mmCIF file of C-alpha atoms in Angstrom:
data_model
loop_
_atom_site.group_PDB
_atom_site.id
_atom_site.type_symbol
_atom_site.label_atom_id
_atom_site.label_comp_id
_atom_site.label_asym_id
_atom_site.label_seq_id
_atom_site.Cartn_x
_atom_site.Cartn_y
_atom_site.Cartn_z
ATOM 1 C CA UNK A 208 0.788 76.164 -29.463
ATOM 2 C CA UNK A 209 0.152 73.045 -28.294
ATOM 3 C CA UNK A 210 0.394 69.985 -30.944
ATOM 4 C CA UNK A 211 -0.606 66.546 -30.323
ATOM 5 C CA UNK A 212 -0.127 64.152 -33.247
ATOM 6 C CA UNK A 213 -1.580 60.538 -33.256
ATOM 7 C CA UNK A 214 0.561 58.370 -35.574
ATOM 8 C CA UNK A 215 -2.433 57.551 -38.012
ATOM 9 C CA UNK A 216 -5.780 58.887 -38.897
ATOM 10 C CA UNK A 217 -7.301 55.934 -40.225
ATOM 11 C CA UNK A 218 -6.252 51.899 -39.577
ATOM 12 C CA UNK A 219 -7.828 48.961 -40.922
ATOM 13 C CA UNK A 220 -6.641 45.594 -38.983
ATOM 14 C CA UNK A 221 -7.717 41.788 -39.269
ATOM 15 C CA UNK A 222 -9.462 40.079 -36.045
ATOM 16 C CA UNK A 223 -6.431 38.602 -33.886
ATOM 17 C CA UNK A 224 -3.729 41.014 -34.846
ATOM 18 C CA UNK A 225 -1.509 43.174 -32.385
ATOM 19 C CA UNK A 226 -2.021 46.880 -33.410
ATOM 20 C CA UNK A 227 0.082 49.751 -31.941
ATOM 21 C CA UNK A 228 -1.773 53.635 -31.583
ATOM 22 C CA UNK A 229 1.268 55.955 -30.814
ATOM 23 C CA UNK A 230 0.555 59.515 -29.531
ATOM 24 C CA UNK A 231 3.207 62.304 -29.541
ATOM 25 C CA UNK A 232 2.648 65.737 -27.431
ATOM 26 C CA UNK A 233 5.698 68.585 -27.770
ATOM 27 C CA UNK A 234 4.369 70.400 -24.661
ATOM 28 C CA UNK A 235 6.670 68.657 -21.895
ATOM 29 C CA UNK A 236 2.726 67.744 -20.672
ATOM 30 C CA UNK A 237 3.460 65.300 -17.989
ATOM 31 C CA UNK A 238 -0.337 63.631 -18.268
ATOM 32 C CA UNK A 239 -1.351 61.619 -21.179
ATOM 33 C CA UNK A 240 -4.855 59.908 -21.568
ATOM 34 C CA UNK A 241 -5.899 57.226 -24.319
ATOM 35 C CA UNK A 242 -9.730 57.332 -24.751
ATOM 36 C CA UNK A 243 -12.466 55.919 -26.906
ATOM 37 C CA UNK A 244 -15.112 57.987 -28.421
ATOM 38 C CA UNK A 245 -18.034 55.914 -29.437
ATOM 39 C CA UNK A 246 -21.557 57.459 -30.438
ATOM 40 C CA UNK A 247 -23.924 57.781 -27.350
ATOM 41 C CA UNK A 248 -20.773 56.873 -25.023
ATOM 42 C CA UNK A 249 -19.250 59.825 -24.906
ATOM 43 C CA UNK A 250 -15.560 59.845 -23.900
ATOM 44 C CA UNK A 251 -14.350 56.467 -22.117
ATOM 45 C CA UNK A 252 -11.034 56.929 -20.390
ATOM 46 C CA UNK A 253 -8.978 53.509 -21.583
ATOM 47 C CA UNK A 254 -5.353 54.223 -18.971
ATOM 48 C CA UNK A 255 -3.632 57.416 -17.847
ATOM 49 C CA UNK A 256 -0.545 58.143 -17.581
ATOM 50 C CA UNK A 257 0.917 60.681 -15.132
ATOM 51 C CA UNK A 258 4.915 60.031 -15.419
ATOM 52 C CA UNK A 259 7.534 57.606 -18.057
ATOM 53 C CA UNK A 260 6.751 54.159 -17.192
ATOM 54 C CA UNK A 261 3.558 54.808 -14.936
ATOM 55 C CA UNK A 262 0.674 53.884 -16.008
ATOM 56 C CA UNK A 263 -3.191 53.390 -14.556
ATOM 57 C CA UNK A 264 -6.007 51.549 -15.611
ATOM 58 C CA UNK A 265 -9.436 53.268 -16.831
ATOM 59 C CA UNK A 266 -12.576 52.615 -17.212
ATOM 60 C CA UNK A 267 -12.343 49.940 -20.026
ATOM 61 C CA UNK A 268 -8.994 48.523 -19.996
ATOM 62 C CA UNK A 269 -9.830 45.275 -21.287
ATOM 63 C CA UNK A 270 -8.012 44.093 -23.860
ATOM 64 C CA UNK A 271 -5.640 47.140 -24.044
ATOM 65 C CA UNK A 272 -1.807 47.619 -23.007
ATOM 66 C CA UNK A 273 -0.364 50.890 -22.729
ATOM 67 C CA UNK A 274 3.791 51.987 -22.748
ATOM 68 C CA UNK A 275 5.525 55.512 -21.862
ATOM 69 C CA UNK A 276 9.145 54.542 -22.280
ATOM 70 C CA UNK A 277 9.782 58.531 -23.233
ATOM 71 C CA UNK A 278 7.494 61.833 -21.666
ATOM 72 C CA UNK A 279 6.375 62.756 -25.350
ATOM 73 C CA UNK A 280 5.115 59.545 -26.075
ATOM 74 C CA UNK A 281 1.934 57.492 -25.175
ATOM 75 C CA UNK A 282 1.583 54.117 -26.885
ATOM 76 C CA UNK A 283 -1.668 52.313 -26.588
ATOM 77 C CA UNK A 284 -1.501 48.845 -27.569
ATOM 78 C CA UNK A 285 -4.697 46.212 -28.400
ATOM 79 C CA UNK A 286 -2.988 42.656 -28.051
ATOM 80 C CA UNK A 287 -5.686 40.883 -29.784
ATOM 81 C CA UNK A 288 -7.525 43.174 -32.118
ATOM 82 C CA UNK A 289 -11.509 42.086 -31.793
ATOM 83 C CA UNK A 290 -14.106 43.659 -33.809
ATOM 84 C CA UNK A 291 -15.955 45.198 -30.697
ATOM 85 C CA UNK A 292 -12.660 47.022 -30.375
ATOM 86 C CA UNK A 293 -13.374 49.212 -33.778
ATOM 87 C CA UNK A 294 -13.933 52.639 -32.898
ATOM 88 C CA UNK A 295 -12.272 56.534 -32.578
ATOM 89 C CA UNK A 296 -9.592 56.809 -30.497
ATOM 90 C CA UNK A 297 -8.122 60.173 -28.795
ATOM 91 C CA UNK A 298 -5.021 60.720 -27.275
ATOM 92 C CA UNK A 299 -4.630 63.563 -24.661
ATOM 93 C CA UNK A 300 -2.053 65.183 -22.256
ATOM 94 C CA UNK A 301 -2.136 68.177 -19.681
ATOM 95 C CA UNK A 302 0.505 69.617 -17.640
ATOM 96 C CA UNK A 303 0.441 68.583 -13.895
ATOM 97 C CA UNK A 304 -1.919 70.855 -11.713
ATOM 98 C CA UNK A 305 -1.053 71.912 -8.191
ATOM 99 C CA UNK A 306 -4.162 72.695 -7.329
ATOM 100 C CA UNK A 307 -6.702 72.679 -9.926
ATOM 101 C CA UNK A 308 -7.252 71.185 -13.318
ATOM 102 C CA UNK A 309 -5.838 72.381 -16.504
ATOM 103 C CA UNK A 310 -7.208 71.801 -20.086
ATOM 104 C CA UNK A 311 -6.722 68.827 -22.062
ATOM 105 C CA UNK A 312 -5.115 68.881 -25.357
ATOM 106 C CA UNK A 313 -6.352 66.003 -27.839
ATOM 107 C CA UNK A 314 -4.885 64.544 -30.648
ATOM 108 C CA UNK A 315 -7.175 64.205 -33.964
ATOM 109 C CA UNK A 316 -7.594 60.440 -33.477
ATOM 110 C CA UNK A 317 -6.973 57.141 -34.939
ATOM 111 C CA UNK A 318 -10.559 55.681 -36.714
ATOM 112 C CA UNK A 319 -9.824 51.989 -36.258
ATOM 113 C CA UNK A 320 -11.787 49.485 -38.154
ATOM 114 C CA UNK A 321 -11.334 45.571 -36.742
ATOM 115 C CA UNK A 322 -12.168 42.993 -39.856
ATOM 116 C CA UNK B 147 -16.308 57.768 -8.405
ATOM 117 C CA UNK B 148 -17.932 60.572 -10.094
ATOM 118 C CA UNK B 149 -20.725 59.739 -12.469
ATOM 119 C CA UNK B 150 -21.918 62.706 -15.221
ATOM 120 C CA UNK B 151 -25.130 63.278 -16.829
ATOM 121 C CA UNK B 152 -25.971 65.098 -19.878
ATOM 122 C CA UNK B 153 -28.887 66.265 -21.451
ATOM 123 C CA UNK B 154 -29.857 66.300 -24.424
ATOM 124 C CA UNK B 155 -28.437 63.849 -26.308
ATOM 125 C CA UNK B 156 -29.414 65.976 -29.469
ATOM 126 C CA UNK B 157 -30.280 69.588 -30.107
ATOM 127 C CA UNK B 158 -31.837 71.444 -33.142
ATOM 128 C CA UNK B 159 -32.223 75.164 -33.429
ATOM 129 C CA UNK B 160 -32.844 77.779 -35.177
ATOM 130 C CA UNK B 161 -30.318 80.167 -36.763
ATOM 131 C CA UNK B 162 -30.288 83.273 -33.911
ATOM 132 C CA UNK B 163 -31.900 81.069 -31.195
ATOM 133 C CA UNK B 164 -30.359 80.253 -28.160
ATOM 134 C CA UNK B 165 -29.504 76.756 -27.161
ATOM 135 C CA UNK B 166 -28.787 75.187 -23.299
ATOM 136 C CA UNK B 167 -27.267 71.960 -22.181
ATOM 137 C CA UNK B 168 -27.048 70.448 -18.813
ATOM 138 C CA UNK B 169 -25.272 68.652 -16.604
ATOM 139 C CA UNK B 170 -25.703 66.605 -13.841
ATOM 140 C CA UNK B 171 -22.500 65.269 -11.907
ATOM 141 C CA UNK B 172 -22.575 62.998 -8.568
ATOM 142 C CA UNK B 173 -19.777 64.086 -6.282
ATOM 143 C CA UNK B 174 -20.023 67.050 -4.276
ATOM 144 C CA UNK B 175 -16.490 67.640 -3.877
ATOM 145 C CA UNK B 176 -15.832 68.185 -7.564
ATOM 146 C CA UNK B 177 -14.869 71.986 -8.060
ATOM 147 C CA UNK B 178 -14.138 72.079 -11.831
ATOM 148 C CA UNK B 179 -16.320 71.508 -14.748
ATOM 149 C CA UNK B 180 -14.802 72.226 -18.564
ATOM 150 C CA UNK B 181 -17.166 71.509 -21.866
ATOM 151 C CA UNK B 182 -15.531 70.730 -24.990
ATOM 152 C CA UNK B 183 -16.628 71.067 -28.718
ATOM 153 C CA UNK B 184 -15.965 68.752 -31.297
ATOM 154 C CA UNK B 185 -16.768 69.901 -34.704
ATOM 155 C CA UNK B 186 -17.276 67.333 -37.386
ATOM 156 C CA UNK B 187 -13.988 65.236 -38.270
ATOM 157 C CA UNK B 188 -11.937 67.498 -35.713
ATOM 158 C CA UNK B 189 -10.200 67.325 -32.538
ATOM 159 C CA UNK B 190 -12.025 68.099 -28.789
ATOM 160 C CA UNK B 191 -11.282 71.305 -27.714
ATOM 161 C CA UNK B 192 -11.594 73.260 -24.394
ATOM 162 C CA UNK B 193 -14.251 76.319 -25.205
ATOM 163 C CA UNK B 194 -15.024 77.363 -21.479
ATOM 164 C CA UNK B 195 -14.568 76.169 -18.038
ATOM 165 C CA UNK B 196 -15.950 77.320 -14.460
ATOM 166 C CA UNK B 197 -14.676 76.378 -10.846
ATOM 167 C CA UNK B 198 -16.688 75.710 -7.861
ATOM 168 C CA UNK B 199 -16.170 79.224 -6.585
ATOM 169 C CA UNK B 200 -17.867 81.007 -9.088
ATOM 170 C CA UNK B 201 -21.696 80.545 -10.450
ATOM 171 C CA UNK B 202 -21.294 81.759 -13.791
ATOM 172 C CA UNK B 203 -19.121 82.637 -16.410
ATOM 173 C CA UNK B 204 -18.684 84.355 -19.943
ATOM 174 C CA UNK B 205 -17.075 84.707 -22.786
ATOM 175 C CA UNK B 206 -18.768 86.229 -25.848
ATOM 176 C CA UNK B 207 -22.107 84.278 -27.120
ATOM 177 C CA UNK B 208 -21.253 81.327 -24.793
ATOM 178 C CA UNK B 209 -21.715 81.293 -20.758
ATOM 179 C CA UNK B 210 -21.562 78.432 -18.122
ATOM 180 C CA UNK B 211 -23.894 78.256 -15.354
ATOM 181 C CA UNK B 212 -22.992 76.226 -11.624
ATOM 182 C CA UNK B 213 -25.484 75.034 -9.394
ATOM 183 C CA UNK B 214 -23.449 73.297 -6.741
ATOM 184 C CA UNK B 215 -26.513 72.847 -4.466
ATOM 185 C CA UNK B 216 -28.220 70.993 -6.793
ATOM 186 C CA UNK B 217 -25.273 69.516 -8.152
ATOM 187 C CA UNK B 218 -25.789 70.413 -12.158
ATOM 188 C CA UNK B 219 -24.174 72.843 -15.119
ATOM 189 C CA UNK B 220 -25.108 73.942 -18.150
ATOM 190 C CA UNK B 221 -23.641 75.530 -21.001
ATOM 191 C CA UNK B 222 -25.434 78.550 -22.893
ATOM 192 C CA UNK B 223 -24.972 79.474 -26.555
ATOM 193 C CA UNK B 224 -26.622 82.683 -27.270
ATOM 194 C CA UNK B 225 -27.560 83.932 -30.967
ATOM 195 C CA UNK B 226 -26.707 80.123 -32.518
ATOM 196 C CA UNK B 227 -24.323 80.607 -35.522
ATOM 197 C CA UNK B 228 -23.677 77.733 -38.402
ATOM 198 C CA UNK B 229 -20.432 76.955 -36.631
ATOM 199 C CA UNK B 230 -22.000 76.481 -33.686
ATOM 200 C CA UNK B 231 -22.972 72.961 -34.935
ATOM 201 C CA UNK B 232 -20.711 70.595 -33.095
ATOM 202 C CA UNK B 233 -20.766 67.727 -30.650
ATOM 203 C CA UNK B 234 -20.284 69.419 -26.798
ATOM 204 C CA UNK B 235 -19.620 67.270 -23.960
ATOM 205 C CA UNK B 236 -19.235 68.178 -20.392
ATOM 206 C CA UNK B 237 -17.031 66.859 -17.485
ATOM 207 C CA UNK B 238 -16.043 66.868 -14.038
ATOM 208 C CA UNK B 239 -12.908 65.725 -12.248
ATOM 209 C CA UNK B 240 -12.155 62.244 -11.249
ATOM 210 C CA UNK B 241 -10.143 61.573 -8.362
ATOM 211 C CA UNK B 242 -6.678 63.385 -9.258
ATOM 212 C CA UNK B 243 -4.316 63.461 -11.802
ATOM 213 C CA UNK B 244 -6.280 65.704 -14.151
ATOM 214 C CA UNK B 245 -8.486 62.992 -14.811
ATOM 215 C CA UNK B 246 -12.061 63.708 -16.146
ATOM 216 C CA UNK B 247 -15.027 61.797 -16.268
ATOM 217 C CA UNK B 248 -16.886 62.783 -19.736
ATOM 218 C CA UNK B 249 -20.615 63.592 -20.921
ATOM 219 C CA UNK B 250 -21.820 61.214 -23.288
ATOM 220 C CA UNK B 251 -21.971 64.145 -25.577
ATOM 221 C CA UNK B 252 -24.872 66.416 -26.855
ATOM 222 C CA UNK B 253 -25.155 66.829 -30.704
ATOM 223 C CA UNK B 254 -26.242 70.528 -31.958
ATOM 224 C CA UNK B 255 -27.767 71.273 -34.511
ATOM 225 C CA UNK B 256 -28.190 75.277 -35.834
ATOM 226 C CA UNK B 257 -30.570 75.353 -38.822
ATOM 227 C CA UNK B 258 -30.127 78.451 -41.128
#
């Protein structure tokens, strides 16, 4: 069974302040995603990562940072915590597909809340 | 890149009824199409998928319909249940690398 854990469920962080989101997966998966889930938005893909130490930007990158020193672990970093920057944030990872997709497996997400 | 379309953005029904939501993606060469529920403080999670080389597909009170021609896919929930109340959002791929390109999300309501 697949378990991804996100390393809080709820943050509250000032304007200005460096916050770190860390996502774990125990699946060997060798994708991991960082979205944000915002009401009417749907899912907005943030950076992907497909291997340790490579990384690509998504859709809305701005203002985020992103490190995979180890396979099991996805860290998405805000630099500058702003309050247009509070919202839900998922983690994912998949295995690599030869030829086709495969499901993604989310985390339970990190509620952040920029004062 | 691929852009994807869903409709509606909400969706109340009856106990028993049947409920449909669509999809409308941009890039013909896409050939995979998964929707995901979210139920109320939980997690996304895969329900059903389809590839490009099938039109339809089953499982239980839920089905997914292709229309490659016309470039759109739906989702079908038959005889609504309570816990059928969720957010569901569709996708299609996005380049490579597993990447998907999400819904903005349709939220159901089943009324008992």
């Amino acid at each position: 069974d697949v378990k991804v854990t996100q390393s809080s469920r709820y943050l509250v962080k000032r304007t200005g302040e460096k916050v770190f989101l860390e996502c774990v997966q125990d699946m060997d998966h060798e994708n991991m995603f960082w979205y944000r889930q915002d009401p009417g938005l749907g899912l907005r893909l943030i950076y992907f990562s497909y291997d340790v130490k490579m990384k690509e930007k998504g859709d809305i990158p701005e203002g985020y940072s992103v490190s995979r020193e180890k396979k099991e672990r996805f860290s998405l970093i805000l630099e500058s915590a702003s309050t247009n920057q509070t919202s839900m944030y998922l983690c994912a990872s998949t295995s690599l597909g030869q030829l086709s997709y495969n499901e993604q497996f989310f985390g339970p997400g990190t509620r952040l809340t920029v004062l | 890149g691929e852009n994807v379309e869903q409709h509606p953005s909400t969706l109340s029904v009856q106990e028993g009824d049947s409920a449909v939501i669509k999809c409308t993606y941009s890039d013909s060469a896409s050939n995979y199409f998964p929707w995901y529920k979210q139920e109320l403080g939980k997690r996304p999670q895969l329900i059903i998928d389809i590839r490009s080389n099938v039109g339809e597909k089953k499982d239980q009170r839920i089905a997914v319909t292709l229309n490659k021609t016309a470039k759109h896919f739906s989702l079908h929930i038959t005889e609504t249940q309570p816990e059928d109340s969720a957010v569901y959002f569709c996708a299609a791929p996005r380049e490579y690398g597993n990447k998907l390109v999400f819904g903005a999300g349709t939220i159901l309501r089943v009324k008992s």
